[in-house]
Amino acid sequence: MIKSSDMPRSSFDGLDLNDIVIFTRVVQHGSFTTAAKIFGKSPSYMSKHVSQLEEALKLTLLNRSTHAVFLTDAGSVFFDHCTRILAEIDAAKADASGLSSELIGTLRVHSTPGVGQALVAPAIVDFNARYPSIKVELTVSAYSVNLMERGVDVVIGSRDFDDDESFHTGLFERKLGPAPYVICAAPSYFAERPRPMKPADLREHNCLIHTTQKPDPRTWSARFDDDEITVQVDGTFHSNFESAILLAALQGAGIARLPHYSVVDEIRAGRLLSVFDGEIVSHRVIKAFYPRSRFVPKKLRAFLAILEARLKDAMRPGAE
């Protein structure tokens, strides 16, 4: 029988945990040099430990160049497992230490633009106020990121990522809440125009078109008198930038169809008016994507709880 005292402290089955940690960080930071600066070591030190790991596995994990590293096929598979293992170790340490009231470390969040500006960024402000010991890094892009390669903890968005080759498919998907639309316009827009009484009236108005809305940005649907009505609309301003459509609506340029969470404050303040009381048909859902793990880090659980609370507040009665 092998006693625990006979085994190296950080090794198992011939693999050294320090080598695994260094390999993972080198990949996440994209080079030996960058990872070495963060570790306070030399690039040769980092390279030595990765070489030791490759020797123990009898595999080539990385192809090296002067300024970057690239995963081999075997390295990619091993890296995915390493990130999950290290995440579970970090989560287990936090749970065992009972850090429910004093969260520490860094939370890396990635979001799509509309959700990021209107929902995620304000939720981060709430999160920082409650947990000042945690640093949050937010990146915003129309495209997703590969969490495993960029070191991101969670991706927030409402879009489908099926057609995004950079999105990692082995992630857990958590639905945070619905993201219905609101058809709205500024009071100034209706100062010289009649307010639409039914969806068909939208054809006679200047509609502001957000070109990335699915499935067709010019096909607007609403439930009106218990019926679902679909109308083809158009207007003089089209944009793929949600904030530009919102700004145009606030300036009285036309009628917009925008996510409820992005206009709720404007509607509550009377700067925008909801055109129809009936539900605007939408199948959008705000989702969180993060690595599968038995132990979801407490900092991530805490952030998602705050994000869900902000989304629910946007949907509560009185928002329109």
Coordinates of N, CA and C in Angstrom, one line a residue, residues 141-281:
S141 N -18.1 42.5 -27.6 CA -17.9 42.3 -29.0 C -19.1 41.6 -29.6
A142 N -19.3 41.9 -30.9 CA -20.5 41.2 -31.6 C -20.2 39.8 -31.8
Y143 N -19.0 39.3 -31.6 CA -18.7 37.9 -31.7 C -18.3 37.3 -30.3
S144 N -18.5 36.1 -30.2 CA -18.2 35.4 -28.9 C -16.6 35.2 -28.8
V145 N -16.2 34.7 -27.7 CA -14.8 34.3 -27.5 C -14.8 32.8 -27.1
N146 N -13.6 32.2 -27.4 CA -13.4 30.9 -26.9 C -12.9 31.0 -25.4
L147 N -13.8 30.7 -24.5 CA -13.5 30.9 -23.1 C -12.2 30.2 -22.7
M148 N -12.0 29.0 -23.3 CA -10.8 28.2 -22.9 C -9.5 28.9 -23.3
E149 N -9.5 29.6 -24.4 CA -8.3 30.2 -24.9 C -8.1 31.6 -24.3
R150 N -9.2 32.3 -24.0 CA -9.0 33.7 -23.5 C -9.1 33.9 -22.0
G151 N -9.4 32.8 -21.3 CA -9.5 32.9 -19.8 C -10.7 33.6 -19.3
V152 N -11.8 33.7 -20.2 CA -13.0 34.3 -19.8 C -13.8 33.4 -18.9
D153 N -14.4 34.0 -17.8 CA -15.2 33.1 -16.9 C -16.6 32.9 -17.4
V154 N -17.2 33.9 -18.1 CA -18.6 33.8 -18.5 C -18.9 34.7 -19.8
V155 N -19.7 34.2 -20.7 CA -20.2 35.0 -21.8 C -21.7 35.2 -21.6
I156 N -22.1 36.5 -21.7 CA -23.5 36.9 -21.6 C -24.0 37.4 -22.9
G157 N -25.2 36.9 -23.4 CA -25.7 37.3 -24.6 C -27.1 36.7 -24.8
S158 N -27.8 37.2 -25.9 CA -29.1 36.7 -26.2 C -29.1 36.0 -27.6
R159 N -28.0 36.1 -28.3 CA -28.0 35.6 -29.6 C -27.7 34.1 -29.6
D160 N -27.9 33.4 -30.7 CA -27.6 32.0 -30.9 C -26.2 32.0 -31.5
F161 N -25.4 31.1 -30.9 CA -24.0 31.0 -31.3 C -23.7 29.8 -32.2
D162 N -24.8 29.2 -32.8 CA -24.6 28.0 -33.6 C -23.7 28.2 -34.8
D163 N -23.8 29.5 -35.4 CA -23.0 29.8 -36.6 C -21.7 30.5 -36.3
D164 N -21.3 30.5 -35.0 CA -20.0 31.1 -34.6 C -19.0 30.1 -34.3
E165 N -18.0 29.9 -35.3 CA -17.0 28.8 -35.1 C -16.1 29.1 -34.0
S166 N -16.0 30.3 -33.5 CA -15.0 30.6 -32.4 C -15.7 30.3 -31.0
F167 N -17.0 30.0 -31.0 CA -17.6 29.7 -29.8 C -17.4 28.3 -29.3
H168 N -17.0 28.1 -28.1 CA -16.7 26.7 -27.6 C -18.0 26.0 -27.3
T169 N -18.2 24.8 -27.9 CA -19.5 24.1 -27.8 C -19.6 23.4 -26.5
G170 N -18.6 23.1 -25.8 CA -18.7 22.3 -24.6 C -18.9 23.1 -23.3
L171 N -19.8 24.1 -23.4 CA -20.1 25.0 -22.3 C -21.5 24.7 -21.7
F172 N -21.6 25.1 -20.5 CA -23.0 25.0 -19.8 C -23.8 26.3 -20.2
E173 N -25.0 26.1 -20.6 CA -25.9 27.2 -21.0 C -26.9 27.4 -19.9
R174 N -27.0 28.6 -19.3 CA -27.9 28.9 -18.3 C -28.8 30.1 -18.7
K175 N -30.1 29.9 -18.8 CA -31.1 30.9 -19.2 C -31.3 31.8 -18.0
L176 N -31.1 33.1 -18.2 CA -31.3 34.1 -17.1 C -32.7 34.8 -17.1
G177 N -33.3 34.9 -18.3 CA -34.6 35.4 -18.4 C -34.9 35.9 -19.8
P178 N -36.2 36.1 -20.0 CA -36.6 36.5 -21.4 C -36.1 37.9 -21.7
A179 N -36.1 38.2 -23.0 CA -35.7 39.5 -23.5 C -36.7 40.0 -24.5
P180 N -37.9 40.4 -24.1 CA -38.9 40.8 -25.1 C -38.6 42.2 -25.6
Y181 N -39.2 42.5 -26.7 CA -39.1 43.8 -27.4 C -40.2 44.8 -26.9
V182 N -39.9 46.1 -27.2 CA -40.9 47.1 -27.0 C -40.8 48.0 -28.3
I183 N -42.0 48.3 -28.8 CA -42.1 49.2 -29.9 C -42.4 50.6 -29.3
C184 N -41.5 51.5 -29.5 CA -41.6 52.8 -28.8 C -41.1 54.0 -29.6
A185 N -41.5 55.1 -29.2 CA -41.0 56.4 -29.8 C -41.1 57.5 -28.8
A186 N -40.4 58.6 -29.1 CA -40.4 59.8 -28.2 C -41.7 60.5 -28.3
P187 N -42.1 61.2 -27.2 CA -43.3 62.0 -27.3 C -43.2 63.1 -28.4
S188 N -42.0 63.6 -28.7 CA -41.9 64.6 -29.8 C -42.2 64.0 -31.1
Y189 N -42.0 62.7 -31.3 CA -42.3 62.1 -32.6 C -43.8 62.2 -32.9
F190 N -44.6 62.0 -31.8 CA -46.1 62.0 -32.0 C -46.7 63.4 -31.9
A191 N -45.9 64.5 -31.7 CA -46.4 65.8 -31.6 C -47.1 66.2 -32.9
E192 N -46.6 65.7 -34.1 CA -47.2 66.1 -35.4 C -47.7 64.9 -36.1
R193 N -47.8 63.8 -35.5 CA -48.3 62.5 -36.1 C -49.3 61.8 -35.2
P194 N -50.2 61.1 -35.8 CA -51.1 60.3 -35.0 C -50.4 59.1 -34.5
R195 N -50.7 58.7 -33.2 CA -50.1 57.6 -32.6 C -50.8 56.3 -33.2
P196 N -50.0 55.3 -33.6 CA -50.6 54.1 -34.2 C -51.6 53.4 -33.2
M197 N -52.7 53.0 -33.7 CA -53.7 52.4 -32.9 C -53.7 50.9 -33.0
K198 N -53.1 50.4 -34.1 CA -53.0 49.0 -34.4 C -51.7 48.7 -35.1
P199 N -51.2 47.5 -35.1 CA -49.9 47.2 -35.7 C -49.9 47.6 -37.2
A200 N -51.0 47.4 -37.9 CA -50.9 47.8 -39.4 C -50.6 49.3 -39.6
D201 N -50.9 50.1 -38.6 CA -50.7 51.5 -38.7 C -49.2 51.8 -38.8
L202 N -48.3 50.9 -38.4 CA -46.9 51.1 -38.4 C -46.3 51.3 -39.8
R203 N -47.1 50.8 -40.8 CA -46.7 50.9 -42.2 C -46.6 52.4 -42.6
E204 N -47.4 53.2 -42.0 CA -47.5 54.7 -42.3 C -46.5 55.5 -41.6
H205 N -45.6 54.9 -40.8 CA -44.6 55.6 -39.9 C -43.2 55.3 -40.3
N206 N -42.3 56.2 -39.9 CA -40.9 56.1 -40.1 C -40.4 55.1 -39.0
C207 N -40.1 53.9 -39.4 CA -39.6 52.9 -38.4 C -38.1 52.8 -38.5
L208 N -37.5 52.8 -37.3 CA -36.0 52.8 -37.2 C -35.6 51.3 -37.2
I209 N -34.8 50.9 -38.1 CA -34.5 49.5 -38.3 C -33.1 49.1 -37.7
H210 N -33.2 48.2 -36.7 CA -31.9 47.6 -36.2 C -31.6 46.4 -37.0
T211 N -30.6 46.4 -37.8 CA -30.4 45.5 -38.9 C -30.0 44.1 -38.4
T212 N -29.5 43.9 -37.1 CA -29.1 42.6 -36.7 C -30.2 41.9 -35.9
Q213 N -31.4 42.4 -35.8 CA -32.5 41.7 -35.2 C -32.9 40.5 -36.0
K214 N -33.2 39.4 -35.4 CA -33.6 38.2 -36.0 C -35.1 38.0 -35.9
P215 N -35.7 37.2 -36.9 CA -35.1 36.7 -38.1 C -35.1 37.7 -39.2
D216 N -36.0 38.7 -39.2 CA -36.0 39.8 -40.2 C -36.2 41.1 -39.5
P217 N -35.3 42.0 -39.6 CA -35.4 43.3 -38.8 C -36.5 44.2 -39.2
R218 N -37.1 43.9 -40.4 CA -38.2 44.7 -40.9 C -39.6 44.1 -40.7
T219 N -39.6 42.9 -40.1 CA -40.8 42.2 -39.8 C -41.1 42.3 -38.3
W220 N -42.1 43.1 -38.0 CA -42.4 43.3 -36.6 C -43.7 42.6 -36.2
S221 N -43.7 41.9 -35.1 CA -44.9 41.1 -34.7 C -45.4 41.6 -33.4
A222 N -46.7 41.6 -33.2 CA -47.3 41.9 -31.9 C -48.6 41.2 -31.7
R223 N -48.9 40.8 -30.4 CA -50.2 40.2 -30.1 C -51.1 41.4 -29.8
F224 N -52.2 41.5 -30.6 CA -53.1 42.6 -30.5 C -54.5 42.0 -30.5
D225 N -55.3 42.3 -29.5 CA -56.7 41.7 -29.4 C -56.6 40.2 -29.5
D226 N -55.7 39.6 -28.8 CA -55.5 38.1 -28.7 C -55.1 37.5 -30.0
D227 N -54.7 38.3 -31.0 CA -54.2 37.8 -32.3 C -52.8 38.2 -32.5
E228 N -52.0 37.4 -33.1 CA -50.6 37.8 -33.5 C -50.6 38.4 -34.8
I229 N -50.2 39.7 -34.9 CA -50.2 40.4 -36.1 C -48.8 40.7 -36.5
T230 N -48.5 40.4 -37.8 CA -47.1 40.6 -38.3 C -47.2 41.7 -39.4
V231 N -46.3 42.7 -39.3 CA -46.3 43.9 -40.2 C -44.9 44.1 -40.8
Q232 N -44.9 44.4 -42.1 CA -43.6 44.7 -42.7 C -43.4 46.3 -42.6
V233 N -42.3 46.7 -42.0 CA -42.1 48.1 -41.8 C -40.8 48.5 -42.5
D234 N -40.6 49.8 -42.6 CA -39.4 50.4 -43.1 C -39.2 51.8 -42.7
G235 N -38.1 52.4 -43.0 CA -37.8 53.8 -42.6 C -36.5 54.3 -43.2
T236 N -36.2 55.5 -42.8 CA -35.1 56.2 -43.4 C -33.8 56.0 -42.7
F237 N -33.8 55.2 -41.5 CA -32.6 55.0 -40.8 C -32.4 53.6 -40.4
H238 N -31.4 52.9 -40.9 CA -31.0 51.5 -40.6 C -29.7 51.5 -39.9
S239 N -29.5 50.7 -38.9 CA -28.1 50.6 -38.3 C -28.0 49.2 -37.6
N240 N -26.8 48.7 -37.6 CA -26.5 47.5 -36.8 C -26.1 47.8 -35.4
F241 N -26.1 49.1 -35.0 CA -25.7 49.5 -33.7 C -27.0 49.9 -32.9
E242 N -27.3 49.1 -31.9 CA -28.5 49.3 -31.1 C -28.6 50.6 -30.4
S243 N -27.4 51.1 -29.9 CA -27.4 52.4 -29.2 C -27.8 53.5 -30.2
A244 N -27.4 53.4 -31.5 CA -27.7 54.4 -32.5 C -29.2 54.5 -32.7
I245 N -29.8 53.3 -32.8 CA -31.3 53.3 -32.9 C -32.0 53.9 -31.7
L246 N -31.5 53.6 -30.5 CA -32.1 54.2 -29.3 C -31.9 55.7 -29.3
L247 N -30.8 56.2 -29.7 CA -30.5 57.6 -29.7 C -31.4 58.3 -30.7
A248 N -31.6 57.7 -31.9 CA -32.5 58.3 -32.9 C -33.9 58.3 -32.4
A249 N -34.4 57.3 -31.7 CA -35.7 57.2 -31.2 C -35.9 58.3 -30.1
L250 N -34.9 58.5 -29.2 CA -35.0 59.6 -28.2 C -35.1 61.0 -28.8
Q251 N -34.5 61.1 -30.0 CA -34.5 62.4 -30.6 C -35.7 62.6 -31.5
G252 N -36.6 61.7 -31.5 CA -37.9 61.8 -32.2 C -37.8 61.5 -33.7
A253 N -36.8 60.7 -34.1 CA -36.6 60.4 -35.5 C -37.6 59.4 -36.0
G254 N -38.2 58.6 -35.2 CA -39.1 57.5 -35.7 C -39.4 56.6 -34.6
I255 N -40.1 55.5 -35.0 CA -40.5 54.4 -34.1 C -39.5 53.3 -34.1
A256 N -39.1 52.8 -32.9 CA -38.1 51.8 -32.8 C -38.6 50.5 -32.2
R257 N -38.1 49.4 -32.5 CA -38.3 48.1 -31.8 C -37.0 47.7 -31.1
L258 N -37.0 47.8 -29.8 CA -35.8 47.6 -29.0 C -36.0 46.7 -27.9
P259 N -35.0 46.0 -27.4 CA -35.2 45.2 -26.2 C -35.7 45.9 -25.0
H260 N -36.6 45.3 -24.3 CA -37.2 45.9 -23.1 C -36.2 46.5 -22.1
Y261 N -35.1 45.6 -21.9 CA -34.1 46.0 -20.9 C -33.3 47.3 -21.3
S262 N -33.3 47.6 -22.6 CA -32.5 48.7 -23.0 C -33.3 50.0 -23.0
V263 N -34.6 49.9 -22.9 CA -35.4 51.2 -22.9 C -36.2 51.3 -21.7
V264 N -36.2 50.4 -20.7 CA -37.1 50.5 -19.6 C -36.9 51.8 -18.8
D265 N -35.7 52.3 -18.6 CA -35.5 53.5 -17.8 C -36.0 54.7 -18.6
E266 N -35.9 54.7 -19.9 CA -36.4 55.8 -20.8 C -37.9 55.8 -20.7
I267 N -38.6 54.6 -20.7 CA -40.0 54.6 -20.6 C -40.5 55.0 -19.3
R268 N -39.9 54.6 -18.2 CA -40.3 55.0 -16.9 C -40.2 56.5 -16.7
A269 N -39.2 57.1 -17.3 CA -38.9 58.5 -17.2 C -39.8 59.3 -18.2
G270 N -40.5 58.7 -19.1 CA -41.4 59.4 -20.0 C -40.7 59.9 -21.2
R271 N -39.4 59.5 -21.4 CA -38.7 60.0 -22.6 C -39.0 59.2 -23.8
L272 N -39.5 58.0 -23.6 CA -40.1 57.1 -24.7 C -41.5 56.7 -24.3
L273 N -42.3 56.4 -25.3 CA -43.6 55.9 -25.0 C -43.8 54.6 -25.7
S274 N -44.3 53.6 -25.0 CA -44.6 52.3 -25.6 C -45.8 52.5 -26.5
V275 N -45.7 52.0 -27.7 CA -46.8 52.2 -28.7 C -48.0 51.3 -28.4
F276 N -47.7 50.1 -28.1 CA -48.8 49.1 -27.9 C -48.7 48.5 -26.5
D277 N -49.8 48.3 -25.9 CA -49.8 47.7 -24.6 C -49.7 46.2 -24.7
G278 N -50.0 45.6 -25.9 CA -50.0 44.2 -26.1 C -48.5 43.7 -26.2
E279 N -48.3 42.5 -26.0 CA -47.0 41.9 -26.0 C -46.4 41.9 -27.4
I280 N -45.1 42.3 -27.5 CA -44.4 42.3 -28.7 C -43.7 40.9 -28.8
V281 N -44.0 40.2 -29.9 CA -43.6 38.8 -30.1 C -42.0 38.8 -30.2

